[in-house]
Amino acid sequence: MNIKFIASKRLQSLSRRQEGYPELKKAYDENLADMERSGNIREAISKAKDGPVIYLPHHLVVREDSRTTKVTPLFDAFAKGYNGVLLNDCLEAGPNLLPNILEVLLRFRRWKVAVTADVAKAIDKKLRDGTQGTFFIR
C-alpha cells in the first residue's frame, strides 16, 4: 500500500475524530503551531528535487493525566510503504546515547541535594530538509 495514501487516510480519520470536539482540534492545531515556531517542523514548499519523499502518517494522542501537553500528534515512522520498508529501517541507528542507569542512580545518591529537569518537548530536530519526513495537515 502507498504510504502517501495511508498518510492521507489518517488525516481524514483525524479530521473526522475532531469534528465534534472543537477544543480538541484547537489544542492539536496549537501543538502543531508550537512545533513550527520551535523549528521542529516546517511547510514543504515544493517537491523534493532528489531522492524519495517519505510521508509520515500521524494521529492524535490524548493524555488526560498529563499536566503539560494533553493533546499531541504522534508521527508513525513504523508505517510500511508500498515496498514494505519502514522509515525507521532507512535511518542509521548510531550508538546508544542513553546513560547507564546504575551510574545515574549512584551519581544521584552521591550528594545531599538532587536537582532534576525535564525536556520541554522531546522531539528529534534532525528532520530539517523536508525530504526526510513529510506529513499532511489541514
PDB file of C-alpha atoms in Angstrom:
ATOM      1  CA  MET A   1       0.000   0.000   0.000  1.00  0.00           C
ATOM      2  CA  ASN A   2       1.193   3.525  -0.802  1.00  0.00           C
ATOM      3  CA  ILE A   3       2.413   5.406   2.303  1.00  0.00           C
ATOM      4  CA  LYS A   4       1.089   8.694   0.859  1.00  0.00           C
ATOM      5  CA  PHE A   5      -2.362   7.092   0.678  1.00  0.00           C
ATOM      6  CA  ILE A   6      -2.046   5.871   4.282  1.00  0.00           C
ATOM      7  CA  ALA A   7      -0.989   9.343   5.465  1.00  0.00           C
ATOM      8  CA  SER A   8      -3.915  10.909   3.604  1.00  0.00           C
ATOM      9  CA  LYS A   9      -6.405   8.428   5.117  1.00  0.00           C
ATOM     10  CA  ARG A  10      -5.015   9.030   8.611  1.00  0.00           C
ATOM     11  CA  LEU A  11      -5.536  12.776   8.123  1.00  0.00           C
ATOM     12  CA  GLN A  12      -9.152  12.157   7.054  1.00  0.00           C
ATOM     13  CA  SER A  13      -9.675   9.983  10.113  1.00  0.00           C
ATOM     14  CA  LEU A  14      -8.122  12.641  12.340  1.00  0.00           C
ATOM     15  CA  SER A  15     -10.409  15.302  10.848  1.00  0.00           C
ATOM     16  CA  ARG A  16     -13.497  13.146  11.466  1.00  0.00           C
ATOM     17  CA  ARG A  17     -12.398  12.495  15.048  1.00  0.00           C
ATOM     18  CA  GLN A  18     -12.028  16.231  15.705  1.00  0.00           C
ATOM     19  CA  GLU A  19     -15.366  17.250  14.128  1.00  0.00           C
ATOM     20  CA  GLY A  20     -17.432  17.138  17.310  1.00  0.00           C
ATOM     21  CA  TYR A  21     -14.658  18.373  19.596  1.00  0.00           C
ATOM     22  CA  PRO A  22     -13.549  21.929  18.745  1.00  0.00           C
ATOM     23  CA  GLU A  23     -11.369  22.139  21.885  1.00  0.00           C
ATOM     24  CA  LEU A  24      -9.513  19.007  20.755  1.00  0.00           C
ATOM     25  CA  LYS A  25      -8.940  20.472  17.286  1.00  0.00           C
ATOM     26  CA  LYS A  26      -7.765  23.775  18.766  1.00  0.00           C
ATOM     27  CA  ALA A  27      -5.303  22.060  21.126  1.00  0.00           C
ATOM     28  CA  TYR A  28      -3.954  19.876  18.299  1.00  0.00           C
ATOM     29  CA  ASP A  29      -3.537  22.854  15.952  1.00  0.00           C
ATOM     30  CA  GLU A  30      -1.798  24.851  18.705  1.00  0.00           C
ATOM     31  CA  ASN A  31       0.584  21.951  19.276  1.00  0.00           C
ATOM     32  CA  LEU A  32       1.486  21.828  15.565  1.00  0.00           C
ATOM     33  CA  ALA A  33       1.927  25.633  15.545  1.00  0.00           C
ATOM     34  CA  ASP A  34       4.284  25.359  18.542  1.00  0.00           C
ATOM     35  CA  MET A  35       6.279  22.697  16.690  1.00  0.00           C
ATOM     36  CA  GLU A  36       6.540  25.007  13.677  1.00  0.00           C
ATOM     37  CA  ARG A  37       7.584  28.027  15.783  1.00  0.00           C
ATOM     38  CA  SER A  38      10.290  25.978  17.508  1.00  0.00           C
ATOM     39  CA  GLY A  39      11.680  24.806  14.165  1.00  0.00           C
ATOM     40  CA  ASN A  40      10.789  21.133  14.574  1.00  0.00           C
ATOM     41  CA  ILE A  41       8.525  21.144  11.510  1.00  0.00           C
ATOM     42  CA  ARG A  42       8.100  23.410   8.511  1.00  0.00           C
ATOM     43  CA  GLU A  43       5.917  23.586   5.445  1.00  0.00           C
ATOM     44  CA  ALA A  44       7.288  21.762   2.409  1.00  0.00           C
ATOM     45  CA  ILE A  45       7.211  24.409  -0.304  1.00  0.00           C
ATOM     46  CA  SER A  46       7.871  22.180  -3.310  1.00  0.00           C
ATOM     47  CA  LYS A  47       8.535  18.604  -4.262  1.00  0.00           C
ATOM     48  CA  ALA A  48      11.905  17.107  -3.415  1.00  0.00           C
ATOM     49  CA  LYS A  49      14.453  17.654  -6.148  1.00  0.00           C
ATOM     50  CA  ASP A  50      16.396  14.491  -5.449  1.00  0.00           C
ATOM     51  CA  GLY A  51      15.600  11.342  -3.536  1.00  0.00           C
ATOM     52  CA  PRO A  52      12.320   9.923  -2.334  1.00  0.00           C
ATOM     53  CA  VAL A  53       9.719  11.767  -0.289  1.00  0.00           C
ATOM     54  CA  ILE A  54       8.525   9.869   2.759  1.00  0.00           C
ATOM     55  CA  TYR A  55       5.097  10.756   4.113  1.00  0.00           C
ATOM     56  CA  LEU A  56       4.646  10.273   7.853  1.00  0.00           C
ATOM     57  CA  PRO A  57       1.172   9.235   8.928  1.00  0.00           C
ATOM     58  CA  HIS A  58       0.206  10.910  12.185  1.00  0.00           C
ATOM     59  CA  HIS A  59      -2.647  10.738  14.619  1.00  0.00           C
ATOM     60  CA  LEU A  60      -3.888  12.368  17.767  1.00  0.00           C
ATOM     61  CA  VAL A  61      -2.911  11.188  21.236  1.00  0.00           C
ATOM     62  CA  VAL A  62      -4.880  12.451  24.239  1.00  0.00           C
ATOM     63  CA  ARG A  63      -3.309  12.037  27.663  1.00  0.00           C
ATOM     64  CA  GLU A  64      -5.712  13.258  30.321  1.00  0.00           C
ATOM     65  CA  ASP A  65      -3.178  12.614  33.096  1.00  0.00           C
ATOM     66  CA  SER A  66      -0.527  14.910  31.569  1.00  0.00           C
ATOM     67  CA  ARG A  67      -0.042  18.267  33.255  1.00  0.00           C
ATOM     68  CA  THR A  68       1.732  19.937  30.343  1.00  0.00           C
ATOM     69  CA  THR A  69       0.625  18.565  26.968  1.00  0.00           C
ATOM     70  CA  LYS A  70      -2.717  16.755  26.996  1.00  0.00           C
ATOM     71  CA  VAL A  71      -3.060  16.610  23.196  1.00  0.00           C
ATOM     72  CA  THR A  72      -0.132  15.805  20.938  1.00  0.00           C
ATOM     73  CA  PRO A  73       0.495  14.475  17.428  1.00  0.00           C
ATOM     74  CA  LEU A  74       2.127  11.074  17.173  1.00  0.00           C
ATOM     75  CA  PHE A  75       4.105  10.507  13.971  1.00  0.00           C
ATOM     76  CA  ASP A  76       4.167   6.894  12.826  1.00  0.00           C
ATOM     77  CA  ALA A  77       7.594   6.043  11.386  1.00  0.00           C
ATOM     78  CA  PHE A  78       6.656   2.348  11.685  1.00  0.00           C
ATOM     79  CA  ALA A  79       4.018   2.577   8.928  1.00  0.00           C
ATOM     80  CA  LYS A  80       5.088   0.441   5.961  1.00  0.00           C
ATOM     81  CA  GLY A  81       5.142   1.853   2.455  1.00  0.00           C
ATOM     82  CA  TYR A  82       4.195   0.029  -0.743  1.00  0.00           C
ATOM     83  CA  ASN A  83       7.564  -1.731  -0.775  1.00  0.00           C
ATOM     84  CA  GLY A  84       7.224  -2.937   2.830  1.00  0.00           C
ATOM     85  CA  VAL A  85      10.026  -0.686   4.080  1.00  0.00           C
ATOM     86  CA  LEU A  86       9.660   1.320   7.293  1.00  0.00           C
ATOM     87  CA  LEU A  87      11.132   4.800   7.662  1.00  0.00           C
ATOM     88  CA  ASN A  88      12.892   3.563  10.790  1.00  0.00           C
ATOM     89  CA  ASP A  89      14.593   0.867   8.678  1.00  0.00           C
ATOM     90  CA  CYS A  90      16.106   3.552   6.428  1.00  0.00           C
ATOM     91  CA  LEU A  91      17.636   5.609   9.234  1.00  0.00           C
ATOM     92  CA  GLU A  92      21.074   4.869  10.612  1.00  0.00           C
ATOM     93  CA  ALA A  93      20.854   3.538  14.162  1.00  0.00           C
ATOM     94  CA  GLY A  94      24.008   5.054  15.652  1.00  0.00           C
ATOM     95  CA  PRO A  95      25.386   4.450  19.128  1.00  0.00           C
ATOM     96  CA  ASN A  96      23.279   4.236  22.280  1.00  0.00           C
ATOM     97  CA  LEU A  97      23.462   7.698  23.859  1.00  0.00           C
ATOM     98  CA  LEU A  98      21.445   6.843  26.956  1.00  0.00           C
ATOM     99  CA  PRO A  99      23.426   6.835  30.182  1.00  0.00           C
ATOM    100  CA  ASN A 100      23.828   3.674  32.230  1.00  0.00           C
ATOM    101  CA  ILE A 101      21.010   3.640  34.811  1.00  0.00           C
ATOM    102  CA  LEU A 102      23.256   2.317  37.582  1.00  0.00           C
ATOM    103  CA  GLU A 103      25.684   5.208  37.077  1.00  0.00           C
ATOM    104  CA  VAL A 104      22.806   7.693  37.112  1.00  0.00           C
ATOM    105  CA  LEU A 105      21.443   6.312  40.378  1.00  0.00           C
ATOM    106  CA  LEU A 106      24.871   6.313  42.028  1.00  0.00           C
ATOM    107  CA  ARG A 107      25.504   9.934  40.990  1.00  0.00           C
ATOM    108  CA  PHE A 108      22.026  10.872  42.217  1.00  0.00           C
ATOM    109  CA  ARG A 109      22.738   9.437  45.674  1.00  0.00           C
ATOM    110  CA  ARG A 110      26.213  10.955  45.926  1.00  0.00           C
ATOM    111  CA  TRP A 111      25.149  14.449  47.084  1.00  0.00           C
ATOM    112  CA  LYS A 112      22.778  15.719  49.775  1.00  0.00           C
ATOM    113  CA  VAL A 113      20.697  17.748  47.321  1.00  0.00           C
ATOM    114  CA  ALA A 114      19.485  16.455  43.959  1.00  0.00           C
ATOM    115  CA  VAL A 115      18.296  18.556  41.046  1.00  0.00           C
ATOM    116  CA  THR A 116      16.228  17.124  38.219  1.00  0.00           C
ATOM    117  CA  ALA A 117      14.935  18.610  34.982  1.00  0.00           C
ATOM    118  CA  ASP A 118      12.579  17.584  32.220  1.00  0.00           C
ATOM    119  CA  VAL A 119      12.840  18.192  28.494  1.00  0.00           C
ATOM    120  CA  ALA A 120      10.143  20.628  27.375  1.00  0.00           C
ATOM    121  CA  LYS A 121       9.407  18.875  24.100  1.00  0.00           C
ATOM    122  CA  ALA A 122      11.166  15.616  23.292  1.00  0.00           C
ATOM    123  CA  ILE A 123      11.380  15.591  19.505  1.00  0.00           C
ATOM    124  CA  ASP A 124      14.181  14.961  17.076  1.00  0.00           C
ATOM    125  CA  LYS A 125      15.098  18.170  15.244  1.00  0.00           C
ATOM    126  CA  LYS A 126      17.177  16.362  12.613  1.00  0.00           C
ATOM    127  CA  LEU A 127      14.358  16.205  10.050  1.00  0.00           C
ATOM    128  CA  ARG A 128      15.184  19.599   8.571  1.00  0.00           C
ATOM    129  CA  ASP A 129      15.218  19.488   4.793  1.00  0.00           C
ATOM    130  CA  GLY A 130      11.636  18.325   4.229  1.00  0.00           C
ATOM    131  CA  THR A 131      12.644  15.310   2.167  1.00  0.00           C
ATOM    132  CA  GLN A 132      13.130  13.029   5.149  1.00  0.00           C
ATOM    133  CA  GLY A 133       9.651  13.285   6.635  1.00  0.00           C
ATOM    134  CA  THR A 134       6.525  14.813   5.145  1.00  0.00           C
ATOM    135  CA  PHE A 135       3.030  14.739   6.562  1.00  0.00           C
ATOM    136  CA  PHE A 136      -0.382  16.172   5.753  1.00  0.00           C
ATOM    137  CA  ILE A 137      -2.146  18.801   7.837  1.00  0.00           C
ATOM    138  CA  ARG A 138      -5.386  20.628   7.176  1.00  0.00           C
TER     139      ARG A 138
END
